[in-house]
Structures are given as structure tokens and as C-alpha cells.
XYZ file of C-alpha atoms in Angstrom:
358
model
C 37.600 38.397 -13.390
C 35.793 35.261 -11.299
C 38.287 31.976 -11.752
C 36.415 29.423 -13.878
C 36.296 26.385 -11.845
C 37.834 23.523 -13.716
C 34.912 21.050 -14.890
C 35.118 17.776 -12.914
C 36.829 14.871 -14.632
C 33.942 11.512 -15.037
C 35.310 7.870 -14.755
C 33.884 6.701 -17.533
C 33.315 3.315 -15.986
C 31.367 4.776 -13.023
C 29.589 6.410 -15.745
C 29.193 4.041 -18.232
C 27.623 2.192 -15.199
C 25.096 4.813 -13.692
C 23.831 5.781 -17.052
C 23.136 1.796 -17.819
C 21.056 2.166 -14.404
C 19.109 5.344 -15.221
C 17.981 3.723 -18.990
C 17.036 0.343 -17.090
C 15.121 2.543 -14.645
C 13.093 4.638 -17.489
C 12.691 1.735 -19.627
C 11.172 -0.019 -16.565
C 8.936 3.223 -16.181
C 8.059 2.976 -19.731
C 6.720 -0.515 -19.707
C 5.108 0.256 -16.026
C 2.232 1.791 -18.022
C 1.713 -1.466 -20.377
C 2.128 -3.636 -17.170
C -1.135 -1.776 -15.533
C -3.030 -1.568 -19.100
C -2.801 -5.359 -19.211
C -4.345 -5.162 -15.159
C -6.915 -3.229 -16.287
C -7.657 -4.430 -19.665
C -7.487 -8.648 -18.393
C -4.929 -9.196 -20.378
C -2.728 -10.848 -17.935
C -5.723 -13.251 -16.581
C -6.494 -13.861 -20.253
C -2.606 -15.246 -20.688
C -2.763 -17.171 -17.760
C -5.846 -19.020 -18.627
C -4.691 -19.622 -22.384
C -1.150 -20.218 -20.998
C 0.462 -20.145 -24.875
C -1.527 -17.808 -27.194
C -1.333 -16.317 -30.899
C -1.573 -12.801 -30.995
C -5.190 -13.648 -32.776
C -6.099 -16.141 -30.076
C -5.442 -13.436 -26.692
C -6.972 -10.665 -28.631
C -10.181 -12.376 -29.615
C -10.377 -13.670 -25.274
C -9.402 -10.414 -23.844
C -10.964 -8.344 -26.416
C -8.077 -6.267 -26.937
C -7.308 -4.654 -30.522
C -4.842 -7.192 -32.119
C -2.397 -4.550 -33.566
C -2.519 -3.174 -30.430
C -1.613 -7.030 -28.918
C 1.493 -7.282 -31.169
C 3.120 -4.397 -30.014
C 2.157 -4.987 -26.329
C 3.502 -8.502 -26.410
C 6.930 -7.464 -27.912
C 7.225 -5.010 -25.216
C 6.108 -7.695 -22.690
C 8.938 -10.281 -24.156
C 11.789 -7.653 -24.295
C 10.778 -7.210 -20.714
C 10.980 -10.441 -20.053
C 7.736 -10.762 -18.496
C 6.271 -12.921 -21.388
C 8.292 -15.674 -23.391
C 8.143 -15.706 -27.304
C 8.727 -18.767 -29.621
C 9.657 -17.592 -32.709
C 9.202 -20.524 -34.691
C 5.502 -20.799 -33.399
C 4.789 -17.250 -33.379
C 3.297 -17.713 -29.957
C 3.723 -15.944 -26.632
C 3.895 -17.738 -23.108
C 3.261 -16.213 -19.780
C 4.420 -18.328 -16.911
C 2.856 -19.837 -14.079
C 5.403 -18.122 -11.560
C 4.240 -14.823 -13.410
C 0.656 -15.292 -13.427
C 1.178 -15.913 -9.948
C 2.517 -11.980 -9.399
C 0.137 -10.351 -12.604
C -2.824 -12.529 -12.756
C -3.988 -13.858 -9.497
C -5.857 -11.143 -7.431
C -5.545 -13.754 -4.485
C -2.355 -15.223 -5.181
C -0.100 -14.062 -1.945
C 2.780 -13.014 -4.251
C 0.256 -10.591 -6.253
C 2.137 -7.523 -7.561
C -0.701 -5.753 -10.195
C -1.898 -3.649 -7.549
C 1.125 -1.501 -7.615
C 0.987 -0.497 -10.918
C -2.020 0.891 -10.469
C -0.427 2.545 -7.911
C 2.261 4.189 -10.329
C -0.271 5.048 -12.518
C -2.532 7.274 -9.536
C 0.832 8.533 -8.532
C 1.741 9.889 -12.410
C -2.053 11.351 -12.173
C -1.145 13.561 -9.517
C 2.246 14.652 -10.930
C 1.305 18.538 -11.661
C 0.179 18.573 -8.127
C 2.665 17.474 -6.278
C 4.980 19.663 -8.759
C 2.894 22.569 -7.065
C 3.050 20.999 -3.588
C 7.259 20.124 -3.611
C 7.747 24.226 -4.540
C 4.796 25.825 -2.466
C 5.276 23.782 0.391
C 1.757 23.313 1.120
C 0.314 19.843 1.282
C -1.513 17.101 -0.932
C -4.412 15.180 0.672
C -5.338 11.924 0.380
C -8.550 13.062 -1.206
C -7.460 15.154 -3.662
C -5.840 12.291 -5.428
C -6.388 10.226 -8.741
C -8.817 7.841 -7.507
C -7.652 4.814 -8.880
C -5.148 5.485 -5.482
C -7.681 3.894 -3.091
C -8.344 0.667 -5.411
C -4.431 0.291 -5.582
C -3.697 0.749 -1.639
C -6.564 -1.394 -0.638
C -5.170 -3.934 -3.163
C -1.737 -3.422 -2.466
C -1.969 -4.021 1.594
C -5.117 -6.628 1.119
C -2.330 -9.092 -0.423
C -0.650 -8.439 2.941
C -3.692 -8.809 5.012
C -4.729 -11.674 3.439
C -1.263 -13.511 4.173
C 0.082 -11.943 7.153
C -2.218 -9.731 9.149
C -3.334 -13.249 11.277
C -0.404 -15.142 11.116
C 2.188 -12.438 11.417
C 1.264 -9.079 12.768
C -1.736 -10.514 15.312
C -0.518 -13.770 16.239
C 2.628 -11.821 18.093
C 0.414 -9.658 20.137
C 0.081 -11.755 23.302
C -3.839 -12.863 23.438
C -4.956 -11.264 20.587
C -6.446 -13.563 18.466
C -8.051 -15.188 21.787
C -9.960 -12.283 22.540
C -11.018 -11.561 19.004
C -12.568 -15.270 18.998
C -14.358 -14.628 22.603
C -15.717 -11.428 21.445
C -14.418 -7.815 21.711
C -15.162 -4.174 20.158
C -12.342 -3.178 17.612
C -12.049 0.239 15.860
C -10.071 0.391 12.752
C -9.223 4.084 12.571
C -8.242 5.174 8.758
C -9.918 2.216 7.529
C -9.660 3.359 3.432
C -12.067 0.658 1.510
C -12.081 -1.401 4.972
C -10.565 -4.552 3.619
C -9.007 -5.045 7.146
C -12.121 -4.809 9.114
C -13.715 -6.988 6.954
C -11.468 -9.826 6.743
C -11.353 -9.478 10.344
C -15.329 -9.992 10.853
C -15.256 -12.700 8.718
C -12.825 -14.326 10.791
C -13.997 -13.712 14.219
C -17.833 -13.631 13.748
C -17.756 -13.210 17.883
C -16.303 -9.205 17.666
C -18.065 -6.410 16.236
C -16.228 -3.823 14.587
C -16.237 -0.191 13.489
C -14.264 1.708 10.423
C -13.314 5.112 10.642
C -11.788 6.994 7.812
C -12.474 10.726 6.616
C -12.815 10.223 3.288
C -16.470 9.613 1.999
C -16.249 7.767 -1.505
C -14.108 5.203 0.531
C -16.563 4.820 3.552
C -19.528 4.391 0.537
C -17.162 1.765 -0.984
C -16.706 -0.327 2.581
C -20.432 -0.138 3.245
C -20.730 -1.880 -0.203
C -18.045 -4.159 -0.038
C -19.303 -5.479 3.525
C -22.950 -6.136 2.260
C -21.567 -7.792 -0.115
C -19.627 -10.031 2.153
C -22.400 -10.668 4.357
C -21.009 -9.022 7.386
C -23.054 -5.680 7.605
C -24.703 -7.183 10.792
C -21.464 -7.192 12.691
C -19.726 -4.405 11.151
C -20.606 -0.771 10.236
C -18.564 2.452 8.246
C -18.810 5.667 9.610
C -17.499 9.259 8.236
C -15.196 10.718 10.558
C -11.364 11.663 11.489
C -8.683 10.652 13.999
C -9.882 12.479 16.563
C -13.516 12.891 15.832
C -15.197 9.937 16.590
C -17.193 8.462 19.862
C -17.926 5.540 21.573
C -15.904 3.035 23.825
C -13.359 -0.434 21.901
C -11.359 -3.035 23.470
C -9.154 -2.696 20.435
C -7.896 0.214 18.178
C -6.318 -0.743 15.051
C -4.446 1.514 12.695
C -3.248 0.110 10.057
C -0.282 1.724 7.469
C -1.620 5.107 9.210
C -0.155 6.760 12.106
C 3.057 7.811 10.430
C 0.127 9.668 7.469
C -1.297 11.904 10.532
C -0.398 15.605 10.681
C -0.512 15.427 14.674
C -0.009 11.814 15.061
C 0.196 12.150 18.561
C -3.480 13.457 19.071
C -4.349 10.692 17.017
C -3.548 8.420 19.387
C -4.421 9.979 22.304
C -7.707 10.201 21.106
C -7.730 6.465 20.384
C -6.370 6.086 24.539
C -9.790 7.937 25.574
C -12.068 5.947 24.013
C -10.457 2.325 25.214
C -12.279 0.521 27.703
C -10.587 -0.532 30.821
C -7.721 -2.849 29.814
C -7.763 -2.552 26.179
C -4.740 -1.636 23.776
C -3.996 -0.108 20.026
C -2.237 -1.882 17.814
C -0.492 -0.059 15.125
C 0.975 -2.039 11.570
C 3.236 0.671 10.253
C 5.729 0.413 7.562
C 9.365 -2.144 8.277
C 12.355 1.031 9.144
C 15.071 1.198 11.179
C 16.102 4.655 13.061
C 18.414 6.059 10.679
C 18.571 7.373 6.751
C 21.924 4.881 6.602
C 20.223 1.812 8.157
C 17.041 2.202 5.902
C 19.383 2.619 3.046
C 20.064 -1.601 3.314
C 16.887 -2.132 3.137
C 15.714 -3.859 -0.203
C 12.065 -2.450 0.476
C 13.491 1.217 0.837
C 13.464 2.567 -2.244
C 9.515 1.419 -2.906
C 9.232 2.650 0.544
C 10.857 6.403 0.424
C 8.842 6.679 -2.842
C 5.726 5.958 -1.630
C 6.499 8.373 1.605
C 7.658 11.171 -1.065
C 4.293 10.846 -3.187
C 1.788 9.970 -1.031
C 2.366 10.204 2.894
C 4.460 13.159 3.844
C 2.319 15.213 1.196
C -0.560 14.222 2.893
C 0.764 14.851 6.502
C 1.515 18.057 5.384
C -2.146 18.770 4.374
C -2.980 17.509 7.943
C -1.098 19.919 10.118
C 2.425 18.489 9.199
C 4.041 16.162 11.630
C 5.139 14.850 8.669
C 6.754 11.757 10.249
C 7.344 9.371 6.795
C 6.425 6.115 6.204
C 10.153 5.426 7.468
C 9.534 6.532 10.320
C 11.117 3.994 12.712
C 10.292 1.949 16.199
C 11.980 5.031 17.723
C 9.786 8.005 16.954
C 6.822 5.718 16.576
C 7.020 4.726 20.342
C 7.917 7.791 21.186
C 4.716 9.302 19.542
C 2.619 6.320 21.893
C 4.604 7.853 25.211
C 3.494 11.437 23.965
C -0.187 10.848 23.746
C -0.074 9.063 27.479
C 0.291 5.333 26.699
C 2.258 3.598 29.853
C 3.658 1.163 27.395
C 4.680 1.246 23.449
C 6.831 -1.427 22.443
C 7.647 -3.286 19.188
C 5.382 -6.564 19.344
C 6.684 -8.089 15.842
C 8.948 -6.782 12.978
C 9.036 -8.599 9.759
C 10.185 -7.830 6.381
C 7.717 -5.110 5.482
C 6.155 -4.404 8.469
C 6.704 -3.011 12.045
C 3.524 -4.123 14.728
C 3.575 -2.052 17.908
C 1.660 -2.658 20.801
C 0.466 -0.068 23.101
C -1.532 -0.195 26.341
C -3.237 3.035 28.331
């Protein structure tokens, strides 16, 4: 007869506690879904510019359903993203809100990451396949309301910190981008890097690289429309397919997403003209599971590394590194593919910047 093992005894305050965390967590999941409807439907840019609205008055400006409205709002104010004033029946978003779920430009702008969720949720049944078959999940083959959401997610960054942070502590960077140098930008998505970047240094030209096609059509478009096609231009192509000779390599939130990051960037060291460097903006991490672990970012972090990069890696040959990586392995990967020097040029909250030179 097998012993029955005797069924652990639960503190009920440790429980009590944990299950209060899990029903915060899945009503926060719930509402995650209402958060990007009112992204996509304007219904956050319609409260900030009425600032206190009827139910009648928001639906009639956003064009949004009014019993639809109701029930949105009173999800919104037991959220406590919206304000309600009972005695006026009216609903009040504020301006330190607006700032996060209204303002595309704002540099505290948070919408773009619900869209996020909801690509990730799209591509649950795949990655349900993926986690038990082992085999990967490209970037391609996602929902693609992904690319919108990254571009939108990391052009808040760009916009705020790609110049003043992350370039600014690469010794004579921004100098030579104002003189006038040839910059790559390998993975370059819906190229809201590159084209920042021509718009700030008129002097440079630059190239984006990225495999996927829809995105590369998108970049083309979006630089027309920003008047920089002349110095800038999109091409289809992979880490280690493309030609020609750059003063600069970028990669931006990439390297760790490689299946062989290493020939990645040794492919990036051949084409670099005689005393030009890559710089690399990868995710903030520390070495180690435990140091990570204090990081406040982490958990939005490990997520996104679980959903997104690792399956992706995987589809790529499986390096597999994570987008928490670390300075360690990341280096390490620059020494591998022949680079004399690798070293950590800047680290800031989100964000590591390393600097490497052939």
C-alpha cells in the first residue's frame, strides 16, 4: 500500500494574501482589454479634451455607443483610472492620466502597451503550441497590431532618451552624427529610430534593415511622409544579409532577439569602415535571475522575453539569450564575433547602451 503523503498545512494569512494578489492581477487583466478599446476607439483623447463629460456628452465626441460608455466608465472608475461625481453624474479623467492614456507624444505615454497585451493574447494558441513543441514563434507570424505597439512602445523612449541618454554617453557620437556619417540600423521594425535620427542630423545618411516586409513597406511610408526619403532608405534583408560599408551600426532592443547573435554582429564588424563602432540599446538586467528579481521593470521585462523574444530566437536558430540578458553575456557575445572592445557605455533605468569597436 503507497503512504498517502499528508496534505500540506496553508497559513491562511500568506494565503489570504497571495490570493488578494492573483484577483488584483486578473482584474487588472480584465480591464487591460477596456484600457486598449478606449486607445483604439479615442476614447481616452476624447476625455482629455472634454476633461468632465456626461456619459451622453463623450459618446456623442468619440462616437462610441452610449450603453456601451456607461459600462466602460464604471469599469474605468472602479479602476481608478477615471473619477466619478455622483451628484453630477459626470466622469473626470485627469491631466496626470491623459498624460499616460491620451498623449501619443507625452514622454510618460503608456497606451502603447496595451496594445501590446492585446497582440500578445492574439497569439496565445500559438505560443500554447510553441511552450509544448519546443519549436519557435517568429516575429512575423504574429498578431500584427505587435509592430504598431513595439514601435510605439520604444518611440516614447526614443523620443525622450535615445539623444539625451543612450547617445550622448557614447564619447563623440552625437559630433559625428552632426558632421556627417553612414549609420545602419539593423532590425529597424517601422524605423522610428532611423527616422528621428535623420531628422535630427540632416548631415548623416542612413539605412534600415529588418526582415520583415509589411514593416519595411510601413518605414518607406512613414519616412516620405516625414520628408526624409532623400537621406534615408528601407531595405528587405536579415542580420547577416546585407552589403555595403557604415561608420555606425545601430541595433536597437535586438541583439538579445537573434538566434546566432554572435553572427549578427560579426556581420555588422565586416561591413564598418575603418574606425567605426556598433552601438547596441538592449534591455536594463543585471547578471543573475536574483539580481533581476529587484528590479521593478522585471516582471514587464521577463514577460515580454517569455512572449515575444525567446520564442522568436528560437525560430531563428535559438541562442535564445532573453531580453534579460545582462552586460555579461552581451559583451561577451561582442568578444565572440571579433570586436577588440565591448563595454557598457550607459545604463539607465530601462536600458543598457554598449559600445563596441572592431
Amino acid at each position: 500500500m503507497t503512504a498517502q503523503l499528508d496534505a500540506p498545512v496553508l497559513d491562511s494569512g500568506r494565503l489570504e494574501e497571495f490570493a488578494g494578489k492573483v484577483a488584483g492581477d486578473q482584474a487588472a487583466a480584465y480591464n487591460a482589454i477596456l484600457v486598449y478599446l478606449g486607445d483604439r476607439l479615442g476614447i481616452w483623447r476624447s476625455l482629455a479634451t472634454l476633461g468632465t463629460t456626461t456619459v451622453a456628452q463623450l459618446a456623442e465626441h468619440a462616437g462610441v455607443a452610449p450603453r456601451y460608455l456607461q459600462e466602460w466608465l464604471a469599469a474605468q472608475a472602479a479602476n481608478g483610472y477615471v473619477t466619478y461625481n455622483a451628484a453630477a453624474n459626470t466622469f473626470t479623467l485627469s491631466p496626470e492620466a491623459a498624460s499616460c492614456l491620451a498623449e501619443e507624444e507625452s514622454p510618460t505615454a503608456l497606451m502603447s502597451g496595451f496594445e501590446l497585451i492585446a497582440a500578445v493574447w492574439a497569439a496565445s494558441d500559438k505560443l500554447a503550441n510553441v511552450y509544448t513543441t519546443g519549436e519557435g514563434l517568429g516575429w512575423h507570424e504574429h498578431d500584427p497590431r505587435l509592430f504598431t505597439a513595439v514601435a510605439r512602445f520604444y518611440g516614447t523612449m526614443y523620443r525622450n532618451s535615445m539623444l539625451s541618454e543612450w547617445f550622448s554617453a557614447v564619447d563623440g557620437l552625437i559630433e559625428q552624427l552632426e558632421t556627417g556619417i553612414r549609420v545602419l540600423d539593423v532590425g529597424c521594425g517601422l524605423g522610428v529610430p532611423t527616422i528621428l535620427l535623420a531628422e535630427a542630423f540632416p548631415n548623416s545618411t542612413f539605412t534600415g534593415v529588418d526582415y520583415h516586409q509589411d514593416s519595411i513597406r510601413q518605414a518607406v511610408a512613414a519616412a516620405a511622409e516625414a520628408g526624409v526619403s532623400d537621406r534615408v532608405e528601407f531595405l528587405v534583408g536579415d542580420a547577416t544579409g546585407y552589403d555595403g560599408t557604415y561608420d555606425l551600426v545601430l541595433f536597437f532592443d535586438a541583439v538579445h532577439d537573434f538566434g546566432d547573435p554572435v553572427g549578427a554582429l560579426a556581420h555588422a564588424r565586416s561591413v564598418l569602415a575603418p574606425g567605426g563602432r556598433v552601438v547596441a540599446i538592449e534591455p536594463y538586467a543585471e547578471d543573475t535571475l536574483e539580481a533581476n528579481l529587484a528590479n521593478p521593470i522585471a516582471p514587464v521585462f521577463y514577460v515580454g522575453s517569455s512572449a515575444l523574444c525567446v520564442p522568436h530566437s528560437v525560430s531563428d536558430g535559438g541562442a535564445a539569450f532573453g531580453a534579460q540578458a545582462g552586460p555579461a553575456r552581451l559583451t561577451q557575445a561582442f568578444r565572440d564575433a571579433g570586436f577588440t572592445s565591448a563595454q557598457v557605455a550607459a545604463s539607465t533605468m530601462t536600458n543598457l547602451v554598449i559600445e563596441a569597436r572592431a
